[in-house]
XYZ file of C-alpha atoms in Angstrom:
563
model
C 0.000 0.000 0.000
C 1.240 3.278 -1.107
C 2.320 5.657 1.890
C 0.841 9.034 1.923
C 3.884 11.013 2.475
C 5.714 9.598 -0.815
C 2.130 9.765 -2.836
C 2.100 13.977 -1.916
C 5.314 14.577 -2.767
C 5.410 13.296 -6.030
C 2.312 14.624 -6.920
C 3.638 18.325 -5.575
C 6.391 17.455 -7.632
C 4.381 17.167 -11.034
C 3.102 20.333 -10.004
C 6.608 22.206 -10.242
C 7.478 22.934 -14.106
C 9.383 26.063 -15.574
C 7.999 25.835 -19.000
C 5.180 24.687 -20.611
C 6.506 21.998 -21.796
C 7.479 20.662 -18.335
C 4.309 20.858 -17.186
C 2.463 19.399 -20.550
C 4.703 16.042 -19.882
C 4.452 16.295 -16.076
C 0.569 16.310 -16.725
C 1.066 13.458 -19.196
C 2.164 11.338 -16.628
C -0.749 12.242 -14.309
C -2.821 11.394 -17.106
C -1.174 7.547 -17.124
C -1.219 7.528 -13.645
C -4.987 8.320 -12.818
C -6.580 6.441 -16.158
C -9.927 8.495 -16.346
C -11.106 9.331 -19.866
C -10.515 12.792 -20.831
C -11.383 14.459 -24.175
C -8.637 16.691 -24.034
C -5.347 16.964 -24.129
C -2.628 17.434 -21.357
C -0.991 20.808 -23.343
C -4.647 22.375 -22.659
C -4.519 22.113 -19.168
C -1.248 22.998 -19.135
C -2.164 26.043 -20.504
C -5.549 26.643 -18.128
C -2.954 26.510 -15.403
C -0.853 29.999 -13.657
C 3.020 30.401 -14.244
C 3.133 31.254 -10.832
C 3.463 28.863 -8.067
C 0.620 28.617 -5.633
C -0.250 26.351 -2.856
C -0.515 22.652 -4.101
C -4.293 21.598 -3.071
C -2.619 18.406 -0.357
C -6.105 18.163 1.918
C -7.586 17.389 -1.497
C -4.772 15.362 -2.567
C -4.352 13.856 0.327
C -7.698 12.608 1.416
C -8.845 11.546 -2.301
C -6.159 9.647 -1.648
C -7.398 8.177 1.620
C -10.647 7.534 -0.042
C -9.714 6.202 -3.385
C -7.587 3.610 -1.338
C -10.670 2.527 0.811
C -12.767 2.151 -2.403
C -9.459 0.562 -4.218
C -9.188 -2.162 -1.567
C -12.417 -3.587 -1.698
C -14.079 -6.493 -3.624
C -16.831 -5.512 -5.746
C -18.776 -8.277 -4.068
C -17.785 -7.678 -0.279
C -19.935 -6.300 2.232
C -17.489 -3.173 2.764
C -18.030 0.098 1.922
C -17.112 3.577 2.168
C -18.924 4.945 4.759
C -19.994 8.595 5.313
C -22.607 10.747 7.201
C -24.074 14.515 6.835
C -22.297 17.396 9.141
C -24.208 20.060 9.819
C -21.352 22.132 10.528
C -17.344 22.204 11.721
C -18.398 21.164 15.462
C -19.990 18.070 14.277
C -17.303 17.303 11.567
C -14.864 17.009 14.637
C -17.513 15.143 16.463
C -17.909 12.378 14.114
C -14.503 12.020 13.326
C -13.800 11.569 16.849
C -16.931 9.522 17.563
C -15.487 6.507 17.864
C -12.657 6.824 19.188
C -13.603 5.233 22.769
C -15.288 2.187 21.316
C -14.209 -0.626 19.200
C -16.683 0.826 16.515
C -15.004 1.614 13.481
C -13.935 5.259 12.632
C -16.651 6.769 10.000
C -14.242 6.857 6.745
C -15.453 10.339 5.446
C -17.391 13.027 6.200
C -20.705 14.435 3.931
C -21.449 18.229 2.960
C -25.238 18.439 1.821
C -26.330 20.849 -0.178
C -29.881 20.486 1.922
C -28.090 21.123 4.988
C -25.802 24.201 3.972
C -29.585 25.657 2.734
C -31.386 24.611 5.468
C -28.834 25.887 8.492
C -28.290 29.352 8.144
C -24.751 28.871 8.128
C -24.994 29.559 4.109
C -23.185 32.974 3.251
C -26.810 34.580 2.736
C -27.120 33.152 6.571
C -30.404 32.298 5.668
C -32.614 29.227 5.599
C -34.001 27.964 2.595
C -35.298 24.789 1.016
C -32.988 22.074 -1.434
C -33.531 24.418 -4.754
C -29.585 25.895 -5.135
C -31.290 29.282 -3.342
C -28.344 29.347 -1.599
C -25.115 31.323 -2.570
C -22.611 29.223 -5.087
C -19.866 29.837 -2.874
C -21.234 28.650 0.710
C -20.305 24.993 -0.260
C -16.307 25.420 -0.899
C -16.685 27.908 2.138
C -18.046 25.131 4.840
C -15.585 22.180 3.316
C -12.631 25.532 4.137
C -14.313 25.705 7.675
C -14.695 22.028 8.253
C -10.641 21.590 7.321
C -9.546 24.694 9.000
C -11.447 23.081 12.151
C -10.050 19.489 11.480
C -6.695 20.378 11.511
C -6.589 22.442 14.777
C -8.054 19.868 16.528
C -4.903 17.631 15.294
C -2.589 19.950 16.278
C -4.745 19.792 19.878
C -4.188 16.083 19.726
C -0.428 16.490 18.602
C 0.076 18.436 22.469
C -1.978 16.138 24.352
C -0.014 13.526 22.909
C 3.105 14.769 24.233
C 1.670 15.991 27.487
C 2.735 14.388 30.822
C -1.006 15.963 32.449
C -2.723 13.131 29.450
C -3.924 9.569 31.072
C -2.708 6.643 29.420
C -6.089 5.170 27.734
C -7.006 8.988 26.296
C -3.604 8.677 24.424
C -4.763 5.597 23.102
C -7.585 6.803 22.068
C -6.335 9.933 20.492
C -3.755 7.935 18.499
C -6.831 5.970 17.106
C -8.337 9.174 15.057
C -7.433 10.521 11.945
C -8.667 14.199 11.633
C -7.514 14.216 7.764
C -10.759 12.772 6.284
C -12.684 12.795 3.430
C -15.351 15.200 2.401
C -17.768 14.118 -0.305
C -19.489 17.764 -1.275
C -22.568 17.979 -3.158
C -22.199 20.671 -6.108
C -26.099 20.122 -6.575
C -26.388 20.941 -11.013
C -23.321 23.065 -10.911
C -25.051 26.132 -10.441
C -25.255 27.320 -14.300
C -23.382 25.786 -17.385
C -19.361 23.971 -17.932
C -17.694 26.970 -16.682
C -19.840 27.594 -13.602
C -19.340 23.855 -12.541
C -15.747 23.859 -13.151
C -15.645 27.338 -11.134
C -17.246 25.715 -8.319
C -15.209 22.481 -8.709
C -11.968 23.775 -8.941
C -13.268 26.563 -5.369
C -14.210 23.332 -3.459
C -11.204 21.025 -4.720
C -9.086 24.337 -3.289
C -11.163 24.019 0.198
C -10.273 19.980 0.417
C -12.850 18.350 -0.537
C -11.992 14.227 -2.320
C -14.847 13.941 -3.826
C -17.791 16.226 -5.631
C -21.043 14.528 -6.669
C -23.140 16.112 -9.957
C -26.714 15.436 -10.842
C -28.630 15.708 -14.197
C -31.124 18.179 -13.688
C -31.253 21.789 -14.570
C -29.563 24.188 -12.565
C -32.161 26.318 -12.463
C -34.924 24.886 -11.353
C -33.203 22.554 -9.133
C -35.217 20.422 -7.051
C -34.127 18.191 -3.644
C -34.472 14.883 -5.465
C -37.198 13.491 -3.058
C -39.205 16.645 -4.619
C -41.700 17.280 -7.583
C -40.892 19.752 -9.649
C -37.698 18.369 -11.390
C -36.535 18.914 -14.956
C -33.382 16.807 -16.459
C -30.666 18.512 -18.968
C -30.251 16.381 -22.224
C -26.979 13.447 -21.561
C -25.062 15.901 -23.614
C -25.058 18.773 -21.561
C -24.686 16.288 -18.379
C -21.212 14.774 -19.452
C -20.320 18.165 -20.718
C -20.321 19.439 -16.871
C -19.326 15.824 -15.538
C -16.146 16.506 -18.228
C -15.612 20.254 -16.393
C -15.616 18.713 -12.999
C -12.703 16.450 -13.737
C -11.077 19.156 -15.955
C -11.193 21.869 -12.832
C -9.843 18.855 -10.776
C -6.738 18.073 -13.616
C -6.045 21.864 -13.104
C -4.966 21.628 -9.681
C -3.105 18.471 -10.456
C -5.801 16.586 -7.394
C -7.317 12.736 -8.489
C -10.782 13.650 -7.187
C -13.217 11.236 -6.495
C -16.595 11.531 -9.006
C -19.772 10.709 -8.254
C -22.215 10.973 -11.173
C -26.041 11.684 -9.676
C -29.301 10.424 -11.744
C -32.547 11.819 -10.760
C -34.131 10.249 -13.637
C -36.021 7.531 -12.090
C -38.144 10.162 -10.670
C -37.929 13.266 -12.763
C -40.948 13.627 -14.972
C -39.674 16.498 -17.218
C -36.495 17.801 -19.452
C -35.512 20.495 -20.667
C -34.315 19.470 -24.016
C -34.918 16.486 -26.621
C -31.552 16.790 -28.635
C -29.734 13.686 -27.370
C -30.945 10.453 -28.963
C -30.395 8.706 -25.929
C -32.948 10.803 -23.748
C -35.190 10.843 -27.227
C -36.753 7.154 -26.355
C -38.125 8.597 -22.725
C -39.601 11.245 -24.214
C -43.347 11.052 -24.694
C -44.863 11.483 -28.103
C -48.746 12.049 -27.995
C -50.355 10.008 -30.712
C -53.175 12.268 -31.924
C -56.932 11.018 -33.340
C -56.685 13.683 -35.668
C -53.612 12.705 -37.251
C -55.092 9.610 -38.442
C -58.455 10.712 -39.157
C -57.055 13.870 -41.419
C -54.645 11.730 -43.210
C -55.478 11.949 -46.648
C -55.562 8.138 -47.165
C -58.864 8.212 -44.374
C -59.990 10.723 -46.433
C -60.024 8.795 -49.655
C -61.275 5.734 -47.885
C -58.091 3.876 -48.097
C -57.268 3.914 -44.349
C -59.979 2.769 -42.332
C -59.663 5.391 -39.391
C -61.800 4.452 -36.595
C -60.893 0.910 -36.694
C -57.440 1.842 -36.946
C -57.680 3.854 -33.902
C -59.361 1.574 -31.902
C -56.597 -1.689 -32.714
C -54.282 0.697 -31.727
C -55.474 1.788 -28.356
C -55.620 -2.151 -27.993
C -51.762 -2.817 -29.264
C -48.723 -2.884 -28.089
C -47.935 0.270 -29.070
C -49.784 2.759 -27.880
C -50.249 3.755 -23.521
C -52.698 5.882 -21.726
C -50.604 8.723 -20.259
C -52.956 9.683 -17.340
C -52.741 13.698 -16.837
C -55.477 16.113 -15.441
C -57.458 12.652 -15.087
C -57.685 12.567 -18.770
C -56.234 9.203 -20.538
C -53.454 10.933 -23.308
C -52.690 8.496 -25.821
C -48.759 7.683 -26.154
C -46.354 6.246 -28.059
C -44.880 3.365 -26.446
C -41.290 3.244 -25.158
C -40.225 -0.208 -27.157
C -42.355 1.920 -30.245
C -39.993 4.849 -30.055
C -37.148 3.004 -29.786
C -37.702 0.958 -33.125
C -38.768 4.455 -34.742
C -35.445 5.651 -33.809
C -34.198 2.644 -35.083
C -35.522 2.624 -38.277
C -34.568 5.940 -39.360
C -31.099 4.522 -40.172
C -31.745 0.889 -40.128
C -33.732 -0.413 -42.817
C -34.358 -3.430 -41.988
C -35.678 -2.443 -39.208
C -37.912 -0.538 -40.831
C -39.144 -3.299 -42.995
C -39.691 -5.370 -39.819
C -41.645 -2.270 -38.308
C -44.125 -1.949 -41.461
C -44.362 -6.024 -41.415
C -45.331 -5.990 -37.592
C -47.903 -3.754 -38.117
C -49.475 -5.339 -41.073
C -49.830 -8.302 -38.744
C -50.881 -6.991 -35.388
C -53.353 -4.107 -36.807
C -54.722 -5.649 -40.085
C -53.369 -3.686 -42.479
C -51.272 -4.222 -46.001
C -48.330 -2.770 -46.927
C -49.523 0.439 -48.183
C -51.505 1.055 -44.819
C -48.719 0.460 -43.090
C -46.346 2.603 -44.526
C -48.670 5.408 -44.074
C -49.233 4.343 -40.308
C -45.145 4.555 -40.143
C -45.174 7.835 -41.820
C -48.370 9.438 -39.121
C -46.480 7.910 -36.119
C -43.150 8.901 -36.714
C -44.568 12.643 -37.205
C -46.064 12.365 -33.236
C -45.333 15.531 -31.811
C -43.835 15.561 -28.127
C -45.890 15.778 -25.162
C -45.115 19.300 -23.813
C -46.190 21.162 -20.374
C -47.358 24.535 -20.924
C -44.070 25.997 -19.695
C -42.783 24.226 -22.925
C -40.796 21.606 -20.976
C -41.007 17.675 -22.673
C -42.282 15.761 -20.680
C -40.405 12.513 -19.525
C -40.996 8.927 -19.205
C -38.991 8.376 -15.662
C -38.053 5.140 -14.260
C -35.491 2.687 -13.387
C -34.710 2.357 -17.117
C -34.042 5.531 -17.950
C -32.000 6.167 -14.683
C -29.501 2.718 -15.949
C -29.339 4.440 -19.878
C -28.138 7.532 -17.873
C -25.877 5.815 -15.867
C -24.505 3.137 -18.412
C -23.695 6.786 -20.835
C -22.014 8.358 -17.876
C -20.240 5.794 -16.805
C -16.570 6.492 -18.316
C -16.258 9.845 -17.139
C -17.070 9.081 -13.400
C -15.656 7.237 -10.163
C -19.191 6.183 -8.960
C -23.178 6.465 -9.581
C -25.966 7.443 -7.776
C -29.012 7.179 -8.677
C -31.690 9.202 -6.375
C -34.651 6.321 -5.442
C -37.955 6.692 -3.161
C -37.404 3.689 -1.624
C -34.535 1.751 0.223
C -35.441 -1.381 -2.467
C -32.932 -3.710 -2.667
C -34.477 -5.561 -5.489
C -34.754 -2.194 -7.770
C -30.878 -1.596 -6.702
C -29.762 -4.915 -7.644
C -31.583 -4.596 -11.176
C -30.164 -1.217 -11.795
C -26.647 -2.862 -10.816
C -26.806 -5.689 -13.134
C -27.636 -3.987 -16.070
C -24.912 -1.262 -15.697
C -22.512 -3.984 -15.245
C -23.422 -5.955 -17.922
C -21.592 -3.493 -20.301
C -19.225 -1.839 -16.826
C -18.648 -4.958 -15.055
C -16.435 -2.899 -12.875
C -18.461 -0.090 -11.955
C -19.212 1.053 -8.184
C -22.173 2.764 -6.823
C -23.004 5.224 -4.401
C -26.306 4.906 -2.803
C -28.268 7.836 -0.380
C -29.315 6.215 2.690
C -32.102 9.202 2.826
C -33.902 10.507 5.481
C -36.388 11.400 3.147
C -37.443 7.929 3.366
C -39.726 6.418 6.652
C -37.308 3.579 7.426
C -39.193 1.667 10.055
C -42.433 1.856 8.464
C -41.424 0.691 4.941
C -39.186 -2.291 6.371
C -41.849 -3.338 8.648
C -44.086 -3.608 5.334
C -41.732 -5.205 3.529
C -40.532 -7.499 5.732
C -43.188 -7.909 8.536
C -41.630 -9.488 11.755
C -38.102 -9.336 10.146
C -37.697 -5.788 9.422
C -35.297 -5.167 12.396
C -33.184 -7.733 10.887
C -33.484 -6.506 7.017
C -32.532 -3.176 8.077
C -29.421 -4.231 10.142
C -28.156 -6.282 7.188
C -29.458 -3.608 4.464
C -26.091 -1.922 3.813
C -24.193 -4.952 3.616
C -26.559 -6.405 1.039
C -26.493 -3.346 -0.852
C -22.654 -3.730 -0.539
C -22.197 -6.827 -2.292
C -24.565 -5.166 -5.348
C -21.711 -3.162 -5.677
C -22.870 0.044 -3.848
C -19.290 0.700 -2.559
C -20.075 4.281 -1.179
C -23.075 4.903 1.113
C -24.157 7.701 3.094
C -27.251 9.164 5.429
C -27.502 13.048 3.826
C -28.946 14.593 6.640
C -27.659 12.955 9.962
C -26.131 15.900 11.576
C -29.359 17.700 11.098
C -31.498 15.593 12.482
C -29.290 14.127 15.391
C -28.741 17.894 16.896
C -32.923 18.360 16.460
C -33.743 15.601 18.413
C -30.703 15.598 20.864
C -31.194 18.945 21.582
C -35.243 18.609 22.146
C -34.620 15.974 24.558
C -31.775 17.739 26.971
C -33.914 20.913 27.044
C -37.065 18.961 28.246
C -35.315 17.263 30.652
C -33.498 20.556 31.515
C -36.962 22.474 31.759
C -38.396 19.828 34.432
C -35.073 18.642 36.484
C -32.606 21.758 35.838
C -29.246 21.627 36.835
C -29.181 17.708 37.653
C -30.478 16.999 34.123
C -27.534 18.981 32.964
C -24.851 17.225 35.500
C -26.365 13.748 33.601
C -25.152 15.246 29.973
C -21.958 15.969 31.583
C -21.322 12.186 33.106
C -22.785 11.160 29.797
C -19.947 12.771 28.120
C -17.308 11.641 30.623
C -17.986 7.931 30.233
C -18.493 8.100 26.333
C -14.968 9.806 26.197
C -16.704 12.563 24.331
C -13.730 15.021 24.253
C -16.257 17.997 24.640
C -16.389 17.088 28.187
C -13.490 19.554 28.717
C -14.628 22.178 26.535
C -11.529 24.423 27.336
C -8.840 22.161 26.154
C -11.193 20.757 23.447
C -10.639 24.117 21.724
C -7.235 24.188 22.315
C -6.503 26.369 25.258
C -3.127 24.253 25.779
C -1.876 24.693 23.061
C -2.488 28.599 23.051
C -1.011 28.712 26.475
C 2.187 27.313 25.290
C 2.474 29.713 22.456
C 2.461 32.541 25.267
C 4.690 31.233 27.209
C 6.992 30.583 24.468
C 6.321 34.166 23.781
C 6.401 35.908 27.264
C 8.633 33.050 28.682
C 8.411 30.395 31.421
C 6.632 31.277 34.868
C 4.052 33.926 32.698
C 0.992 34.812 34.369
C -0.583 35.357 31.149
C -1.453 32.205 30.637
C -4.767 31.149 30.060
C -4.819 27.326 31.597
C -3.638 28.546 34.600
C -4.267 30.508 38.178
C -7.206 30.474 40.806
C -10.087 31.138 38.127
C -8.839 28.479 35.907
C -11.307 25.773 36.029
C -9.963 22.597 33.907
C -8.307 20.776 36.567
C -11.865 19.999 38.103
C -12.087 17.311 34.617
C -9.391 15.784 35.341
């Protein structure tokens, strides 16, 4: 296994370059070493990046690495995984990272920055609260991951004093030794707020703050929706890979091997924005009109008999009822569109088309010609904002992921449901073409838990759940994360501790205090949890020994009562 010293400094290394050549074949190198499919060249990054010398990104560098090793050294098949949860904020960063360090749990092996939770908090750089539609400011993402580090890496140079300290017990140096405050942060970058050069903005600002690994979705910046919302609208697979492409790009800049994940919302997005990529064109609903048929001029001249026509094809395989404003819209259907699409460049599979429906609807050759010609001249179903409307579903969400799949680490695709089953399907068919291809999966809040396991699974459900993410594992769902936890563990924490507070005051409080003593929680102390050592040592290095400056010391100095 690759130590994480010698990784840094040969990547800083490729970083150093006094021409442009240098760099173009120091970037060539990175190219070979990191084996992700880029569309450009290494000369053009070369050129994106400054003559002068700035600060090599090594969080980012350095906990990609972390991660990528994680996700490296496990089986496809194995019930490991990468394992992350939602911080609300820097306090709770350090608090999970620490969590476990008293137990023989493991240590959570990266931290999560929602998009939800940077609207919802406050702590956005509006410092307002809003819901999951990219209200927010663009820059209050890359500003949290710069808090969260700046944060993480005091409270290791905390740990670094109370290591060496003679006043530290034995067991808390254990435990200190067992945490590693250098960890991961997947950020959400929601659509990219805006176009290729707004998402490789924001990439390259949060690659700069530390953050391994950046997820994308598919749906249109604008009217970006929480993906457990109505409302959504998807960009064409185009314009999706075109930002995916920016995202690595603004990570090949600063010379970092970010992690990618690629987000779907197209099993449950019911709109797009656009119908110019082929491969969204088979999801989008055509409306078979009555009029079409019965204004054809072979109706008119009696050689097309219209109304049974019509009625064989409400009863065929290829036509649905699209039900909307509890009215039953006659649609193309999906294996229909496909062999139109087909057939435009195939012609045999034209020939099969017009033979099929000479046989299923009755009709000769001429007829069925004509039919071809009417149907493949179905206008799109349209919402009167002009948006196309969109045949969602786990089908669409694998085409998006099997056309995404080259240009990204892992895949997410956004369910309703913790279903297994509906996981496993959407696994298999990626990986019959990507046999190799890991998944990220959202372990939502946004879904009832308990009450769709106990469904499911009746008197089992306790079970199911326990064994869910290690099932999901083995599907090859090799990332995993609850969006939200921070959020929802300081609600209800905090609404218990002030009820109990409100009825048995100061001994309810003494009880969170204990609580935190025999957890190890290292908030216990709060004055040397912050660091109040460490500045103490700075002014006495500063005003010199026997200082009555300092701060952790003297009658009103209260920390010795923790110890």
């Amino acid at each position: 296994m690759k130590k994480l010293s010698d990784y840094l400094e040969k990547q800083t290394k490729l970083l150093l370059a006094d021409s442009i050549g240098k760099m173009t074949k120091n970037i060539e190198f990175f190219f070979k070493q990191t084996k992700h499919l880029r569309e450009y060249k290494a000369k053009d990054v070369a050129l994106l990046r400054s003559e002068y010398v700035s600060n090599p990104c090594w969080i980012a560098m350095a906990t990609a690495f972390k991660m990528r090793q994680k996700l490296d050294s496990m089986s496809l098949k194995s019930k490991e995984r990468f394992r992350a949860l939602g911080t609300l904020n820097p306090t709770q960063a350090r608090a999970m990272v620490e969590a476990t360090s008293f137990s023989d749990a493991d240590p959570l092996d990266g931290l999560y920055l929602s998009g939800w939770q940077e609207a919802s908090s406050g702590e956005n750089t509006y410092a307002a609260m809003f819901p999951d539609q990219s209200i927010y400011p663009v820059n209050s993402v890359p500003e949290k991951i710069k808090k969260i580090n700046t944060v993480l890496h005091a409270a290791d140079r905390i740990k670094t004093q109370q290591l060496q300290s003679k006043k530290t017990k034995k067991e808390v140096k254990e435990a200190l030794k067992k945490i590693d405050y250098q960890s991961p942060i997947i950020a959400d970058i929601e659509a990219g707020f805006g176009q290729e050069i707004h998402t490789f903005q924001l990439a390259l600002e949060c690659i700069k703050s530390g953050a391994a690994c950046l997820h994308l979705e598919d749906q249109d910046g604008s009217l970006k929706k929480c993906g457990h919302m109505g409302g959504k609208v998807k960009v064409p697979m185009h314009q999706y890979i075109t930002k995916l492409k920016a995202v690595r790009l603004a990570a090949d800049v600063l010379g970092t091997n970010t992690v990618i994940i690629g987000r779907t919302d197209a099993r449950g997005t019911r709109l797009i924005n656009s119908v110019s990529d082929d491969r969204d064109d088979k999801f989008c609903m055509k409306e078979l009109k009555k009029s079409a048929i019965f204004t054809h001029p072979a109706a008119i001249k009696n050689e097309l008999n219209s109304t049974a026509l019509w009625n064989k094809l409400l009863e065929s395989p290829y036509v649905d009822l699209y039900s909307l404003n509890n009215q039953d819209i006659p649609i193309l259907s999906s294996s229909l569109r496909t062999q139109l699409m087909q057939a435009e460049t195939d012609s045999t599979i034209y020939e099969k088309l017009i033979k099929q429906f000479q046989n299923k609807l009755s009709l000769n050759e001429k007829q069925a010609r004509v039919l071809f010609h009417i149907i493949s001249a179905s206008d799109y179903l349209r919402t009167k904002d002009g948006y196309y409307r969109y045949q969602a579903g786990l089908d669409a969400a694998i085409e998006v992921a099997i056309s995404i799949s080259p240009y990204v680490d892992l895949i997410w695709f956004e369910t309703s449901n913790p279903d297994l089953e509906e996981a496993k399907q959407f696994a298999k068919a990626v990986h019959k073409k990507y046999p190799k291809q890991a998944f990220h999966y959202n372990c939502s809040p946004s879904f009832n838990w308990s009450k769709h396991f106990k469904k499911i699974h009746k008197k089992n459900w306790k079970k199911e759940l326990e064994t869910f993410n290690e099932k999901l594992a083995q599907y090859g769902f090799k990332s995993q994360k609850i969006t939200l936890f921070g959020m929802h563990v300081v609600n209800q924490a905090i609404k218990e501790r002030v009820i109990d507070y409100q009825k048995r005051n100061m001994a309810a409080y003494s009880e969170l205090q204990d609580a935190e003593k025999k957890s190890g929680n290292r908030s216990f102390e709060h004055q040397s949890f912050v660091g109040v050592d460490v500045w103490s040592a700075i002014t006495e290095l500063c005003a010199g020994a026997g200082s009555e400056l300092l701060a952790n010391s003297g009658d009103s100095a209260t920390m010795d009562q923790f110890n």
